[in-house]
Short mmCIF file of C-alpha atoms in Angstrom, two decimals:
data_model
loop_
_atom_site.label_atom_id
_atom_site.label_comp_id
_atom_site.label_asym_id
_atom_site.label_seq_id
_atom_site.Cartn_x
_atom_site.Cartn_y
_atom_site.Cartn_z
CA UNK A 1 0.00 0.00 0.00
CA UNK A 2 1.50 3.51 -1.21
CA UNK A 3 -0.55 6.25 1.09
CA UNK A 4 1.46 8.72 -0.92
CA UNK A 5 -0.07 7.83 -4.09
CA UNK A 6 -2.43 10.73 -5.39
CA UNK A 7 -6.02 10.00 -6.97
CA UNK A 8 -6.92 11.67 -10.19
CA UNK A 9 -7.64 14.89 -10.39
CA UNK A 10 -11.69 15.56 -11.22
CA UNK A 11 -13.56 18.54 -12.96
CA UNK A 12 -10.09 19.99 -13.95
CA UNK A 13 -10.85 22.79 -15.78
CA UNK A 14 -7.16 23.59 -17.96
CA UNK A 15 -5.06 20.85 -19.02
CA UNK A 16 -2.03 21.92 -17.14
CA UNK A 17 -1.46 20.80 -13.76
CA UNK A 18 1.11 22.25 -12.10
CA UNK A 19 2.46 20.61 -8.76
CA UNK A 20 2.69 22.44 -5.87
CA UNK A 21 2.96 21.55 -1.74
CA UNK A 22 -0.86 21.46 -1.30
CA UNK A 23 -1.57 19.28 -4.98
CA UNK A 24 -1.96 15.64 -3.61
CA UNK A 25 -4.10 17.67 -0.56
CA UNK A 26 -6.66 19.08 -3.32
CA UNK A 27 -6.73 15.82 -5.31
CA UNK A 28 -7.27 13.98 -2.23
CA UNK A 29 -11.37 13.10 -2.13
CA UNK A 30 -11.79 13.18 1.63
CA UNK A 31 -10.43 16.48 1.22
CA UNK A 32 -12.83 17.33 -1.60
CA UNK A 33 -16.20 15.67 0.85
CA UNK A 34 -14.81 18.21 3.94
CA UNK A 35 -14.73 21.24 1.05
CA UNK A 36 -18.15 20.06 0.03
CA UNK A 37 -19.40 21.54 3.46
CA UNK A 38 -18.55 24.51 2.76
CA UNK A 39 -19.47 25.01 -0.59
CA UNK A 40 -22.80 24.11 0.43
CA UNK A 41 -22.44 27.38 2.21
CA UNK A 42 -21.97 29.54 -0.45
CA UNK A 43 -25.41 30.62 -1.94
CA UNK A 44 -24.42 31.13 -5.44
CA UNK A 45 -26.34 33.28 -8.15
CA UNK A 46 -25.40 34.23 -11.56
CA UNK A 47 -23.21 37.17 -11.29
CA UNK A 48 -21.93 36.92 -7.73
CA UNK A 49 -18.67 38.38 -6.90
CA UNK A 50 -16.90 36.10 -4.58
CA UNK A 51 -13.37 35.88 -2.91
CA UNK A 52 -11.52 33.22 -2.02
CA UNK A 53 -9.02 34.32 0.59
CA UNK A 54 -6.21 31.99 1.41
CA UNK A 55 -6.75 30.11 -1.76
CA UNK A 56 -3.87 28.38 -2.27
CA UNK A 57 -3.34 26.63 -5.59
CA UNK A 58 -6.93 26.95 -6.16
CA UNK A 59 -8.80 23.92 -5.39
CA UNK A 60 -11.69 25.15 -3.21
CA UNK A 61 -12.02 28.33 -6.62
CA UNK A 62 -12.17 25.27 -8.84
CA UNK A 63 -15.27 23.78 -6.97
CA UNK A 64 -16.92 27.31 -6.73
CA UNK A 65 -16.39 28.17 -10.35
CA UNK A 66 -18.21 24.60 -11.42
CA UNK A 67 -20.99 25.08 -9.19
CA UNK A 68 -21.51 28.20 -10.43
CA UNK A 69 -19.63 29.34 -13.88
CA UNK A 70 -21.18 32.72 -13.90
CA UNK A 71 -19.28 34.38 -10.71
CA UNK A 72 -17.32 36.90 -10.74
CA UNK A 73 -14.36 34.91 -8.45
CA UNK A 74 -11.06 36.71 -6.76
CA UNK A 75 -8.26 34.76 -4.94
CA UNK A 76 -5.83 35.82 -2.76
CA UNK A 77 -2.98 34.30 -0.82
CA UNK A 78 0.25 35.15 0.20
CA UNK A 79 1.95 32.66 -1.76
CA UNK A 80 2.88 33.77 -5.42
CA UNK A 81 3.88 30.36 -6.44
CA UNK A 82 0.55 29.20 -5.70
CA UNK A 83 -1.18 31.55 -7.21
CA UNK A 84 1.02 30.95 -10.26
CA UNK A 85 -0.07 27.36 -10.29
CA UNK A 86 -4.32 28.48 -8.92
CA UNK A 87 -3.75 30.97 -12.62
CA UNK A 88 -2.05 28.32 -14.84
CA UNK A 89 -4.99 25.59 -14.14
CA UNK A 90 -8.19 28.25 -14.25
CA UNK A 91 -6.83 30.75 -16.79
CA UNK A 92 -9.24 33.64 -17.07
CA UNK A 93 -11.99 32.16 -15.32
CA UNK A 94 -10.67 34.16 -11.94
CA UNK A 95 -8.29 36.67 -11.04
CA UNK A 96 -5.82 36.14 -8.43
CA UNK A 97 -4.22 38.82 -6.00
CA UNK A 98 -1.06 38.02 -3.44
CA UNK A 99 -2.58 38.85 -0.20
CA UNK A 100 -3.88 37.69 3.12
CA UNK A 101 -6.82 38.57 5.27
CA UNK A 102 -6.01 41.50 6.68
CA UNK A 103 -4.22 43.14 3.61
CA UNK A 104 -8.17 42.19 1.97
CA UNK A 105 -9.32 46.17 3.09
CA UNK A 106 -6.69 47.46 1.17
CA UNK A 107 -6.84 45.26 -1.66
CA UNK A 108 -10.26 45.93 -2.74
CA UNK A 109 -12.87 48.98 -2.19
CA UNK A 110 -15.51 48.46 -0.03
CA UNK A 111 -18.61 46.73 -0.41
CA UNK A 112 -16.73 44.90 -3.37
CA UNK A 113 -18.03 41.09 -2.52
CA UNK A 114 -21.42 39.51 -2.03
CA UNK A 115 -19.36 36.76 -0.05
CA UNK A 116 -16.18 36.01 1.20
CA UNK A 117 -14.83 32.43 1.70
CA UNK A 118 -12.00 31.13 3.14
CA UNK A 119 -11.58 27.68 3.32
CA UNK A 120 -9.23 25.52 5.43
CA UNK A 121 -7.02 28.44 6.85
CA UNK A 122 -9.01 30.66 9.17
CA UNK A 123 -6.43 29.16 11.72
CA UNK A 124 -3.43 30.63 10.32
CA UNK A 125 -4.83 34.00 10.60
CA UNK A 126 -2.70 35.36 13.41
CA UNK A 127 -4.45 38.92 13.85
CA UNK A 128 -8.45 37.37 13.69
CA UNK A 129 -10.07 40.49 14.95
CA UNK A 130 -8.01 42.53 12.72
CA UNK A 131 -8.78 39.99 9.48
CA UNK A 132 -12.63 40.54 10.42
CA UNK A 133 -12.77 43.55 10.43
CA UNK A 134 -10.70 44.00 7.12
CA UNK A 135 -13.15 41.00 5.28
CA UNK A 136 -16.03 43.27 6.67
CA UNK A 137 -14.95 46.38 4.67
CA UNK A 138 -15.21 44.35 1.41
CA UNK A 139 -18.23 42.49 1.80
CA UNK A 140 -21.47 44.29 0.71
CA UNK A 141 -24.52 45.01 2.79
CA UNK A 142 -25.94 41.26 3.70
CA UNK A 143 -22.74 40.17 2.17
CA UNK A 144 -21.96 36.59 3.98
CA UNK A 145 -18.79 35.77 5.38
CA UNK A 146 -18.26 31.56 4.96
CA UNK A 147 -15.30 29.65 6.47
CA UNK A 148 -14.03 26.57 8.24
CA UNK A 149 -11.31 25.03 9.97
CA UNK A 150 -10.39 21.26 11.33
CA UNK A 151 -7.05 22.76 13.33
CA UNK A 152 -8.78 24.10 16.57
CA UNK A 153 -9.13 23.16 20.35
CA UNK A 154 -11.58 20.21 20.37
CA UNK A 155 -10.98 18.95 16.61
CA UNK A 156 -9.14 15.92 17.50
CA UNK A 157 -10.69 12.88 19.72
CA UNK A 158 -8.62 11.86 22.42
CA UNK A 159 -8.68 8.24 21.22
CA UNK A 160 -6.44 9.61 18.25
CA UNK A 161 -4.12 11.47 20.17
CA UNK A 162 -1.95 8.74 20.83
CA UNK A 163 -1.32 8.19 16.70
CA UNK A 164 -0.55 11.68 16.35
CA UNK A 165 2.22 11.67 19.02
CA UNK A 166 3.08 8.21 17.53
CA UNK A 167 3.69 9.78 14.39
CA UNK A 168 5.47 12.83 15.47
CA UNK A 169 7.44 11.06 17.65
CA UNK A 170 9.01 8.31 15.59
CA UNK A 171 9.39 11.28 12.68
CA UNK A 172 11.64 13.03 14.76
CA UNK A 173 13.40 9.89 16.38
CA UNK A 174 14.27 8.79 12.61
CA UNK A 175 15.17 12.43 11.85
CA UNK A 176 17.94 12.52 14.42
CA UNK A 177 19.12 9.45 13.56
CA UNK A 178 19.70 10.67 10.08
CA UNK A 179 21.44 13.76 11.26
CA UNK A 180 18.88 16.17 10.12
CA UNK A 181 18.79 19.80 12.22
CA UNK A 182 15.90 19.33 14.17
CA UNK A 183 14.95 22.54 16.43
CA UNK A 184 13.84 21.98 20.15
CA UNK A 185 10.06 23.78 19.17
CA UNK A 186 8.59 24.96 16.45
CA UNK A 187 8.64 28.96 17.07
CA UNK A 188 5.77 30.60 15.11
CA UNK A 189 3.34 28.11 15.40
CA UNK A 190 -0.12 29.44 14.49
CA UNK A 191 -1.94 30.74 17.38
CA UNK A 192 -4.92 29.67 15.69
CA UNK A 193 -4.21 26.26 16.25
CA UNK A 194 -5.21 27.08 19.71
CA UNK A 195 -8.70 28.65 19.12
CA UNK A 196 -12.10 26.77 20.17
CA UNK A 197 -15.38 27.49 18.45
CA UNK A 198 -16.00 30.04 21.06
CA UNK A 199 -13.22 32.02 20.16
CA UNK A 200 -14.84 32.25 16.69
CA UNK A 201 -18.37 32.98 17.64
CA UNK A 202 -16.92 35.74 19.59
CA UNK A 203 -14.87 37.44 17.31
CA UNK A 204 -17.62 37.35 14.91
CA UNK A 205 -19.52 39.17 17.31
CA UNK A 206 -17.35 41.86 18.51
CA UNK A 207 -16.64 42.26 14.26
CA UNK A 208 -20.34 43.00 14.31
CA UNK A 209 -21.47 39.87 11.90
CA UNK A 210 -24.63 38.63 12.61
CA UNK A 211 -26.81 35.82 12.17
CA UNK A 212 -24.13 33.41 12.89
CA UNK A 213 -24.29 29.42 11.83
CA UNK A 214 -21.78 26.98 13.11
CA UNK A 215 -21.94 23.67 12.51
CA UNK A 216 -19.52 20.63 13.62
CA UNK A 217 -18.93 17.54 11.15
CA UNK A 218 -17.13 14.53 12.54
CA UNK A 219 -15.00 12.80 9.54
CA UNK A 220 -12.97 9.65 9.17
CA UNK A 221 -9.74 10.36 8.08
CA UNK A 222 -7.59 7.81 5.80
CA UNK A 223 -3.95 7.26 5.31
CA UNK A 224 -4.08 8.65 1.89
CA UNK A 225 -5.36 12.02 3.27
CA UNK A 226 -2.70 12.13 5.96
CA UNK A 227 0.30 11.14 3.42
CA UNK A 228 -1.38 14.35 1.75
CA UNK A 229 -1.75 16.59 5.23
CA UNK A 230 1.76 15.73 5.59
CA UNK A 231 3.01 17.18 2.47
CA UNK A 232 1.69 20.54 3.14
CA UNK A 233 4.41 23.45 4.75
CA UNK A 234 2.32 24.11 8.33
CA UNK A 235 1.68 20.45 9.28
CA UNK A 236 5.75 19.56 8.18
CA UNK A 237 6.99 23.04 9.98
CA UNK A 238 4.73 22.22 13.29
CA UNK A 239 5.83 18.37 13.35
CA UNK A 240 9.53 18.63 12.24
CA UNK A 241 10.74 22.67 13.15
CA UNK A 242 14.34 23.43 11.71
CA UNK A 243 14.05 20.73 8.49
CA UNK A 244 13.42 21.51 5.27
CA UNK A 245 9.77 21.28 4.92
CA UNK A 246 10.25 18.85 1.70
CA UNK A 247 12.16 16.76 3.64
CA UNK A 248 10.03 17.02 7.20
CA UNK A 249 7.28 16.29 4.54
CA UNK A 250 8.68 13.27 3.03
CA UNK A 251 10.07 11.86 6.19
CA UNK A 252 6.33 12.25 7.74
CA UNK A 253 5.06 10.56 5.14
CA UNK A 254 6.99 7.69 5.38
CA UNK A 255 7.18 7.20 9.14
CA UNK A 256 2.85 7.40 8.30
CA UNK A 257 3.12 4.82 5.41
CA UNK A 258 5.54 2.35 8.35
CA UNK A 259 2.55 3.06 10.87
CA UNK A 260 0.11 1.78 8.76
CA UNK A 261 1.39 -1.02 7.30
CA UNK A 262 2.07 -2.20 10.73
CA UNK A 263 -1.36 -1.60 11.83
CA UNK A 264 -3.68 -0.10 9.29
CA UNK A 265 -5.96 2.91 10.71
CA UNK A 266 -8.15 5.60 10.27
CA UNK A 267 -8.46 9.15 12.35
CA UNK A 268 -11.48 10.77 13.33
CA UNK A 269 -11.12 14.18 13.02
CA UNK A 270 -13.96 17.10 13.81
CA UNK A 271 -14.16 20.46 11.31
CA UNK A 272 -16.24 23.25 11.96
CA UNK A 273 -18.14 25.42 9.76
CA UNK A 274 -19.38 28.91 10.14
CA UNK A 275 -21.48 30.99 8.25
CA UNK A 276 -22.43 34.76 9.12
CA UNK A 277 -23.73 37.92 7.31
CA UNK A 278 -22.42 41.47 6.96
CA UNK A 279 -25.16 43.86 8.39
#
């Protein structure tokens, strides 16, 4: 069994397909069923303007450009190479912008989106109050504000604790013994890793959205989703600080890949969804 093998790649709309960190994460299909939450989300109508904030490579703008061709779609995210690779596969079906959250305020006039999305990176916002209030600015009046997140306080069941320390653990054992410049912690790590769904209800609040919807889906997690979590910069930074995040990533992998062939599992993982309007 190869967890790192990728599935094919569905509703592709160029022929290129670029690789980046996060590709075998947006061709994974448990990835795509946890997106389909939040797409569901998204009330789409012929002519909306949407953004995708933090949108990566694009996979979550794929899905909301097939569901609805029409839209008028924006992505952002910090990352140019992404963005590069999010442009090469949708060509002029979307524009793309390099910019976070908060930068969204001075990215785009105000009142310039009938909803803003941002899918599987809410926790990485460091600044939350400050990214609300910016994502406010650009959403219209009634404008809704959609995101979701399974990397906060209360997403993980104890019961799969102990493979997560399992996995982390023997990653860095092997990593020492292979000489590799492991640091003692990983400085940096998102704050919003930390966060509980009460954190977010509040901040929406204090932001003044209202008519707030969360929502809590329980998932079972394969290997083949993992091998793919693994490949991805935050969860090889967190789990291996000080190595080359190709390397942490492939050495993850693999110490996964051992795991499971000893003693095949799945994880059970919660995500939460929210969903709130712009007065």
């Amino acid at each position: 069994m190869n967890a790192r093998a990728d599935t094919e790649s569905s509703g592709v709309m160029g022929d290129a397909e670029p690789s980046t960190d996060y590709a075998a994460l947006r061709r994974d299909p448990e990835y795509a069923e946890l997106n389909r939450a939040l797409l569901d989300l998204v009330l789409v109508g012929s002519g909306s303007a949407v953004l995708d904030l933090g949108c990566g490579d694009g996979a979550v703008s794929e899905q909301l450009l097939l569901r609805d061709p029409a839209m008028s779609l924006v992505g952002a995210d910090p990352e140019p190479a992404l963005l590069e690779a999010a442009q090469a596969r949708l060509g002029d079906r979307a524009r793309f912008v390099v910019g976070d959250a908060v930068s969204a305020s001075r990215l785009f006039p105000p009142g310039a989106f009938d909803t803003v999305v941002l899918a599987n990176c809410i926790h990485l916002v460091s600044d939350l109050d400050e990214a609300l209030a910016a994502i406010g600015h650009v959403l219209t009046g009634g404008g809704r504000l959609v995101f979701n997140s399974a990397f906060y306080s209360g997403a993980e069941t104890a019961a799969d604790l102990p493979l997560y320390a399992d996995l982390v653990g023997t990653a860095r054992h092997v990593a020492r013994m292979r000489g590799l410049p492991l640091a003692r912690s990983a400085a940096g790590r998102p704050s919003g890793l930390r966060r509980s769904v009460g954190d977010y209800q509040a901040a929406l609040a204090t932001a003044g959205f209202t008519g707030v919807v969360t929502t809590e889906r329980v998932f079972s997690l394969g290997p083949r989703f993992l091998a793919a979590l693994c490949s991805t910069p935050m969860f090889a930074a967190a789990a291996l600080p000080g190595i080359d995040r190709h390397t942490a990533a492939e050495l993850l992998a693999e110490t996964m890949e051992e795991q499971y062939e000893r003693a095949p599992f799945t994880i059970t993982r919660r995500c939460v969804y929210f969903s709130a309007a712009r007065p």
